GROMACS .gro file of C-alpha atoms in nm:
model
  315
    1MET     CA    1  -0.450   3.530   2.825
    2THR     CA    2  -0.601   3.226   2.805
    3ARG     CA    3  -0.427   3.001   2.772
    4ARG     CA    4  -0.442   2.633   2.613
    5VAL     CA    5  -0.230   2.259   2.574
    6LEU     CA    6  -0.323   2.121   2.232
    7LEU     CA    7  -0.252   1.792   2.308
    8ALA     CA    8  -0.144   1.557   2.062
    9LYS     CA    9  -0.322   1.195   1.999
   10PRO     CA   10  -0.130   0.964   1.910
   11ARG     CA   11   0.086   1.041   2.156
   12GLY     CA   12   0.344   0.716   2.292
   13TYR     CA   13   0.320   0.423   2.314
   14CYS     CA   14   0.406   0.238   1.984
   15ALA     CA   15   0.272  -0.121   1.961
   16GLY     CA   16   0.638  -0.233   1.901
   17VAL     CA   17   0.791  -0.054   2.183
   18ASP     CA   18   0.519  -0.200   2.424
   19ARG     CA   19   0.603  -0.498   2.316
   20ALA     CA   20   0.985  -0.506   2.360
   21VAL     CA   21   0.960  -0.297   2.691
   22GLN     CA   22   0.686  -0.627   2.788
   23ALA     CA   23   0.904  -0.889   2.740
   24VAL     CA   24   1.192  -0.745   2.962
   25GLU     CA   25   0.917  -0.681   3.267
   26ARG     CA   26   0.693  -1.032   3.178
   27ALA     CA   27   1.064  -1.110   3.182
   28LEU     CA   28   1.145  -1.064   3.453
   29GLU     CA   29   0.828  -1.190   3.608
   30ARG     CA   30   0.891  -1.529   3.488
   31TYR     CA   31   1.215  -1.614   3.504
   32GLY     CA   32   1.337  -1.318   3.764
   33ALA     CA   33   1.647  -1.079   3.751
   34PRO     CA   34   1.872  -1.025   3.694
   35ILE     CA   35   1.756  -1.028   3.254
   36TYR     CA   36   2.036  -0.927   3.067
   37VAL     CA   37   1.916  -0.667   2.843
   38ARG     CA   38   2.191  -0.549   2.449
   39LYS     CA   39   2.132  -0.217   2.438
   40GLN     CA   40   1.832  -0.016   2.568
   41ILE     CA   41   1.544  -0.196   2.450
   42VAL     CA   42   1.388   0.117   2.342
   43HIS     CA   43   1.525   0.488   2.336
   44ASN     CA   44   1.379   0.626   2.585
   45VAL     CA   45   1.621   0.711   2.929
   46HIS     CA   46   1.315   0.672   3.186
   47VAL     CA   47   1.235   0.290   3.024
   48VAL     CA   48   1.551   0.191   3.100
   49LYS     CA   49   1.622   0.322   3.405
   50THR     CA   50   1.296   0.133   3.506
   51LEU     CA   51   1.385  -0.128   3.374
   52GLU     CA   52   1.680  -0.116   3.534
   53GLU     CA   53   1.559  -0.045   3.886
   54ARG     CA   54   1.288  -0.402   3.831
   55GLY     CA   55   1.633  -0.586   3.740
   56ALA     CA   56   1.750  -0.513   3.386
   57VAL     CA   57   2.075  -0.563   3.303
   58PHE     CA   58   2.163  -0.327   2.996
   59VAL     CA   59   2.444  -0.399   2.787
   60GLU     CA   60   2.629  -0.329   2.482
   61GLU     CA   61   2.791  -0.606   2.338
   62THR     CA   62   2.661  -0.955   2.352
   63ASP     CA   63   3.026  -1.070   2.552
   64GLU     CA   64   2.919  -0.857   2.815
   65VAL     CA   65   2.672  -1.135   2.870
   66PRO     CA   66   2.759  -1.414   3.081
   67GLU     CA   67   2.670  -1.745   2.940
   68GLY     CA   68   2.414  -1.923   2.974
   69ALA     CA   69   2.157  -1.615   3.046
   70ILE     CA   70   1.963  -1.488   2.911
   71VAL     CA   71   1.919  -1.201   2.674
   72VAL     CA   72   1.666  -0.952   2.574
   73PHE     CA   73   1.720  -0.859   2.221
   74SER     CA   74   1.615  -0.417   2.145
   75ALA     CA   75   1.370  -0.298   1.943
   76HIS     CA   76   1.600  -0.156   1.706
   77GLY     CA   77   1.706  -0.505   1.576
   78VAL     CA   78   2.051  -0.701   1.551
   79ALA     CA   79   2.219  -0.823   1.243
   80PRO     CA   80   2.245  -1.173   1.229
   81VAL     CA   81   2.599  -1.230   1.395
   82VAL     CA   82   2.436  -1.096   1.689
   83HIS     CA   83   2.202  -1.393   1.706
   84GLU     CA   84   2.579  -1.597   1.638
   85GLU     CA   85   2.820  -1.489   1.925
   86ALA     CA   86   2.408  -1.534   2.124
   87ALA     CA   87   2.445  -1.934   2.015
   88GLY     CA   88   2.846  -1.940   2.062
   89LEU     CA   89   2.802  -1.817   2.423
   90ALA     CA   90   2.478  -2.044   2.499
   91LEU     CA   91   2.254  -1.723   2.549
   92ARG     CA   92   1.845  -1.803   2.609
   93THR     CA   93   1.759  -1.523   2.378
   94ILE     CA   94   1.391  -1.317   2.342
   95ASP     CA   95   1.438  -1.155   2.063
   96ALA     CA   96   1.197  -0.866   2.078
   97THR     CA   97   1.268  -0.723   1.678
   98CYS     CA   98   1.001  -0.439   1.642
   99PRO     CA   99   0.798  -0.652   1.357
  100LEU     CA  100   0.834  -0.392   1.125
  101VAL     CA  101   1.190  -0.329   1.139
  102THR     CA  102   1.241  -0.721   1.103
  103LYS     CA  103   1.003  -0.608   0.755
  104VAL     CA  104   1.292  -0.482   0.595
  105HIS     CA  105   1.532  -0.634   0.773
  106LYS     CA  106   1.322  -0.915   0.547
  107GLU     CA  107   1.307  -0.703   0.206
  108ALA     CA  108   1.645  -0.646   0.195
  109ARG     CA  109   1.763  -0.984   0.237
  110ARG     CA  110   1.496  -1.076  -0.066
  111PHE     CA  111   1.687  -0.796  -0.270
  112ALA     CA  112   2.067  -0.875  -0.192
  113ALA     CA  113   1.915  -1.258  -0.225
  114ASP     CA  114   1.839  -1.079  -0.638
  115ASP     CA  115   2.237  -0.927  -0.593
  116TYR     CA  116   2.050  -0.568  -0.568
  117ASP     CA  117   2.228  -0.308  -0.460
  118ILE     CA  118   2.058  -0.149  -0.178
  119LEU     CA  119   2.011   0.164  -0.062
  120LEU     CA  120   1.913   0.268   0.299
  121ILE     CA  121   1.824   0.556   0.378
  122GLY     CA  122   1.914   0.576   0.780
  123HIS     CA  123   2.097   0.747   1.018
  124GLU     CA  124   2.485   0.662   1.050
  125GLY     CA  125   2.474   0.488   1.371
  126HIS     CA  126   2.167   0.368   1.473
  127GLU     CA  127   2.135   0.144   1.568
  128GLU     CA  128   1.815  -0.005   1.357
  129VAL     CA  129   2.109   0.103   1.072
  130ILE     CA  130   2.326  -0.106   1.180
  131GLY     CA  131   2.109  -0.432   1.245
  132THR     CA  132   1.929  -0.398   0.909
  133SER     CA  133   2.299  -0.362   0.680
  134GLY     CA  134   2.404  -0.637   0.909
  135GLU     CA  135   2.173  -0.810   0.702
  136ALA     CA  136   2.378  -0.829   0.347
  137PRO     CA  137   2.674  -0.550   0.428
  138GLU     CA  138   2.791  -0.631   0.056
  139HIS     CA  139   2.520  -0.447  -0.068
  140ILE     CA  140   2.433  -0.191   0.126
  141LYS     CA  141   2.494   0.133   0.070
  142LEU     CA  142   2.377   0.413   0.321
  143VAL     CA  143   2.208   0.652   0.227
  144ASP     CA  144   2.209   1.004   0.578
  145GLY     CA  145   1.918   1.221   0.437
  146PRO     CA  146   1.939   1.430   0.019
  147ASP     CA  147   2.270   1.607   0.079
  148ASP     CA  148   2.420   1.250   0.057
  149VAL     CA  149   2.243   1.111  -0.197
  150ALA     CA  150   2.585   1.289  -0.482
  151ASN     CA  151   2.810   1.040  -0.296
  152VAL     CA  152   2.630   0.755  -0.378
  153ARG     CA  153   2.810   0.469  -0.635
  154VAL     CA  154   2.602   0.209  -0.743
  155ARG     CA  155   2.778  -0.110  -0.963
  156ASP     CA  156   2.435  -0.197  -1.161
  157PRO     CA  157   2.219   0.182  -1.247
  158GLU     CA  158   1.921  -0.108  -1.332
  159LYS     CA  159   1.923  -0.276  -1.027
  160VAL     CA  160   1.892  -0.030  -0.794
  161VAL     CA  161   1.606  -0.074  -0.491
  162TRP     CA  162   1.641   0.194  -0.132
  163LEU     CA  163   1.456   0.033   0.216
  164SER     CA  164   1.470   0.298   0.452
  165GLN     CA  165   1.464   0.332   0.866
  166THR     CA  166   1.170   0.313   0.998
  167THR     CA  167   1.186   0.644   1.215
  168LEU     CA  168   1.258   0.868   1.019
  169SER     CA  169   1.085   1.227   0.846
  170VAL     CA  170   0.873   1.126   0.609
  171ASP     CA  171   0.908   1.449   0.409
  172GLU     CA  172   1.300   1.359   0.429
  173THR     CA  173   1.249   1.088   0.342
  174LYS     CA  174   1.080   1.121   0.040
  175ALA     CA  175   1.305   1.382  -0.116
  176THR     CA  176   1.550   1.160   0.012
  177VAL     CA  177   1.391   0.937  -0.205
  178GLU     CA  178   1.313   1.186  -0.529
  179ALA     CA  179   1.675   1.275  -0.543
  180LEU     CA  180   1.842   1.027  -0.581
  181ARG     CA  181   1.544   0.918  -0.894
  182ALA     CA  182   1.683   1.129  -1.013
  183ARG     CA  183   2.020   0.926  -1.044
  184PHE     CA  184   1.860   0.624  -1.079
  185PRO     CA  185   1.563   0.619  -1.228
  186LYS     CA  186   1.525   0.207  -1.262
  187LEU     CA  187   1.532   0.355  -0.841
  188ILE     CA  188   1.232   0.036  -0.765
  189ASP     CA  189   1.044   0.126  -0.405
  190PRO     CA  190   1.013  -0.136  -0.188
  191PRO     CA  191   0.706  -0.327  -0.134
  192SER     CA  192   0.549  -0.076   0.109
  193ASP     CA  193   0.677   0.169   0.291
  194ASP     CA  194   0.945   0.112   0.539
  195ILE     CA  195   0.854   0.432   0.753
  196CYS     CA  196   0.658   0.310   1.042
  197TYR     CA  197   0.270   0.365   1.095
  198ALA     CA  198   0.329   0.507   1.386
  199THR     CA  199   0.641   0.725   1.316
  200GLN     CA  200   0.409   0.881   1.058
  201ASN     CA  201   0.073   0.899   1.248
  202ARG     CA  202   0.335   1.098   1.539
  203GLN     CA  203   0.414   1.357   1.227
  204VAL     CA  204   0.043   1.404   1.101
  205ALA     CA  205  -0.011   1.475   1.456
  206VAL     CA  206   0.238   1.738   1.546
  207LYS     CA  207   0.164   1.948   1.169
  208GLU     CA  208  -0.213   1.972   1.285
  209ILE     CA  209  -0.147   2.122   1.664
  210ALA     CA  210   0.182   2.257   1.501
  211ALA     CA  211   0.029   2.444   1.316
  212GLU     CA  212  -0.148   2.637   1.630
  213SER     CA  213   0.053   2.641   1.795
  214GLN     CA  214   0.346   2.927   1.995
  215LEU     CA  215   0.578   2.675   2.090
  216VAL     CA  216   0.593   2.266   2.061
  217ILE     CA  217   0.742   2.036   2.366
  218VAL     CA  218   0.810   1.702   2.237
  219VAL     CA  219   0.845   1.478   2.549
  220GLY     CA  220   1.155   1.184   2.491
  221SER     CA  221   1.542   1.148   2.396
  222GLU     CA  222   1.725   1.241   2.266
  223ASN     CA  223   1.890   0.947   2.120
  224SER     CA  224   1.524   0.895   2.013
  225SER     CA  225   1.496   0.950   1.594
  226ASN     CA  226   1.126   0.980   1.613
  227SER     CA  227   1.103   1.234   1.908
  228LYS     CA  228   1.402   1.433   1.675
  229ARG     CA  229   1.223   1.422   1.400
  230LEU     CA  230   0.855   1.504   1.548
  231VAL     CA  231   1.063   1.860   1.669
  232GLU     CA  232   1.195   1.933   1.395
  233VAL     CA  233   0.870   1.902   1.150
  234ALA     CA  234   0.670   2.051   1.440
  235LYS     CA  235   0.877   2.375   1.320
  236ASP     CA  236   0.874   2.348   0.992
  237HIS     CA  237   0.500   2.344   1.024
  238GLY     CA  238   0.375   2.623   1.208
  239ALA     CA  239   0.541   2.639   1.540
  240ASP     CA  240   0.763   2.956   1.655
  241ALA     CA  241   0.959   2.758   1.892
  242ALA     CA  242   0.989   2.357   1.942
  243TYR     CA  243   1.222   2.170   2.228
  244LEU     CA  244   1.224   1.767   2.331
  245VAL     CA  245   1.228   1.713   2.662
  246ASP     CA  246   1.293   1.428   2.918
  247TYR     CA  247   1.126   1.535   3.206
  248ALA     CA  248   0.858   1.818   3.269
  249GLU     CA  249   1.156   1.996   3.523
  250GLN     CA  250   1.363   2.040   3.182
  251ILE     CA  251   1.088   2.286   3.098
  252ASP     CA  252   1.253   2.621   3.077
  253PRO     CA  253   1.019   2.882   3.225
  254ALA     CA  254   1.132   3.118   2.977
  255TRP     CA  255   0.940   2.897   2.669
  256LEU     CA  256   0.621   3.002   2.786
  257ASP     CA  257   0.677   3.469   2.778
  258GLY     CA  258   0.394   3.521   2.595
  259VAL     CA  259   0.324   3.227   2.476
  260GLY     CA  260  -0.081   3.165   2.511
  261THR     CA  261  -0.077   2.791   2.255
  262VAL     CA  262   0.158   2.515   2.347
  263GLY     CA  263   0.197   2.241   2.136
  264LEU     CA  264   0.212   1.856   2.350
  265THR     CA  265   0.343   1.534   2.166
  266SER     CA  266   0.549   1.274   2.265
  267GLY     CA  267   0.758   0.988   2.105
  268ALA     CA  268   0.665   0.632   2.010
  269SER     CA  269   0.889   0.542   2.282
  270VAL     CA  270   0.700   0.742   2.600
  271PRO     CA  271   0.484   0.604   2.818
  272GLU     CA  272   0.203   0.857   2.913
  273GLU     CA  273   0.269   0.941   3.310
  274LEU     CA  274   0.550   1.110   3.155
  275ILE     CA  275   0.294   1.369   2.963
  276GLU     CA  276   0.093   1.365   3.232
  277GLY     CA  277   0.458   1.529   3.456
  278VAL     CA  278   0.428   1.780   3.195
  279LEU     CA  279   0.109   1.840   3.186
  280ALA     CA  280   0.088   1.971   3.544
  281ARG     CA  281   0.427   2.156   3.498
  282LEU     CA  282   0.214   2.389   3.258
  283GLY     CA  283  -0.114   2.387   3.426
  284GLU     CA  284   0.125   2.557   3.740
  285PHE     CA  285   0.203   2.836   3.459
  286GLY     CA  286  -0.195   2.893   3.383
  287PHE     CA  287  -0.154   2.637   3.074
  288ASP     CA  288  -0.544   2.503   3.262
  289THR     CA  289  -0.691   2.414   2.922
  290VAL     CA  290  -0.660   2.092   2.736
  291GLU     CA  291  -0.819   1.990   2.394
  292GLU     CA  292  -0.707   1.687   2.266
  293VAL     CA  293  -0.612   1.676   1.957
  294GLU     CA  294  -0.708   1.337   1.791
  295SER     CA  295  -0.554   1.314   1.391
  296VAL     CA  296  -0.560   0.924   1.369
  297ARG     CA  297  -0.663   0.668   1.523
  298GLU     CA  298  -0.463   0.385   1.586
  299ARG     CA  299  -0.524   0.009   1.637
  300MET     CA  300  -0.248  -0.219   1.632
  301ILE     CA  301  -0.150  -0.502   1.913
  302PHE     CA  302   0.248  -0.686   1.883
  303ALA     CA  303   0.183  -1.067   2.033
  304LEU     CA  304   0.491  -1.053   2.299
  305PRO     CA  305   0.755  -1.289   2.148
  306HIS     CA  306   0.750  -1.643   2.059
  307GLU     CA  307   1.075  -1.780   2.237
  308LEU     CA  308   0.833  -1.599   2.546
  309ARG     CA  309   0.506  -1.682   2.455
  310ARG     CA  310   0.611  -2.075   2.483
  311ASP     CA  311   0.768  -1.979   2.832
  312LEU     CA  312   0.477  -1.846   2.970
  313ARG     CA  313   0.200  -2.141   2.833
  314SER     CA  314   0.394  -2.326   2.948
  315ALA     CA  315   0.423  -2.140   3.350
   0.00000   0.00000   0.00000
């Protein structure tokens, strides 16, 4: 049997993740360890472990950071109250929120100022949802997928808008919006798509390789929303099986029995070295032909947080 790997492109780091990880790395270089980070800077076990080894200290809440220290806010964004807590502790903050998440925050504030009910499509408990909801808690109602639409209550069906978490399944979000619009015909769309370009592009790419693969392996962590969505999309678009792994060692040889084509991709917070490890592991089982399948070309780059750029210029 000819055994091959279809390697999705784009895959791995998006511009927002690259910016956030670089923010911690450059802060460590500029100020020295420790640099505190509220929550995981991005949802990837390997990235967090690597930064910890360099001197980053990850905390769950702002009050765990010593007074006057430097704290980096994660790519997922924070609610206004977190900024207030940081100011109360005289913390020096570096806001590594992805600019595409910041866009959703601005939309939430604008629609709340116009007294709309905001239906935020997302997963309960996800850090991005918590941060966005904190911008206008009295106006935002969470909608966790199409099955949750029946539970939605609004003050005025004539003044309703939907926004979304940036890392959702494009197809599921579309289904949720259609269900919401059936209940609320006057539902307003956001000014531009909230699901980020990288999430969409990686889903397009995995659809393409899944159609020709018996097995799809997605490299990413269990708490990574966009990585888990890639597994779901692969199963929905032709793959017989799809699995999420953090490391190559987690691949079960039984998955490869009778498989001629493996599709391989990674979530938006995964460094390329982890993909290389999986390719080497698959090579041990005879998957020595690798075909890269490029669906969309990405050129997006985000500048480092302004607080960090200022201090790097003055160094």
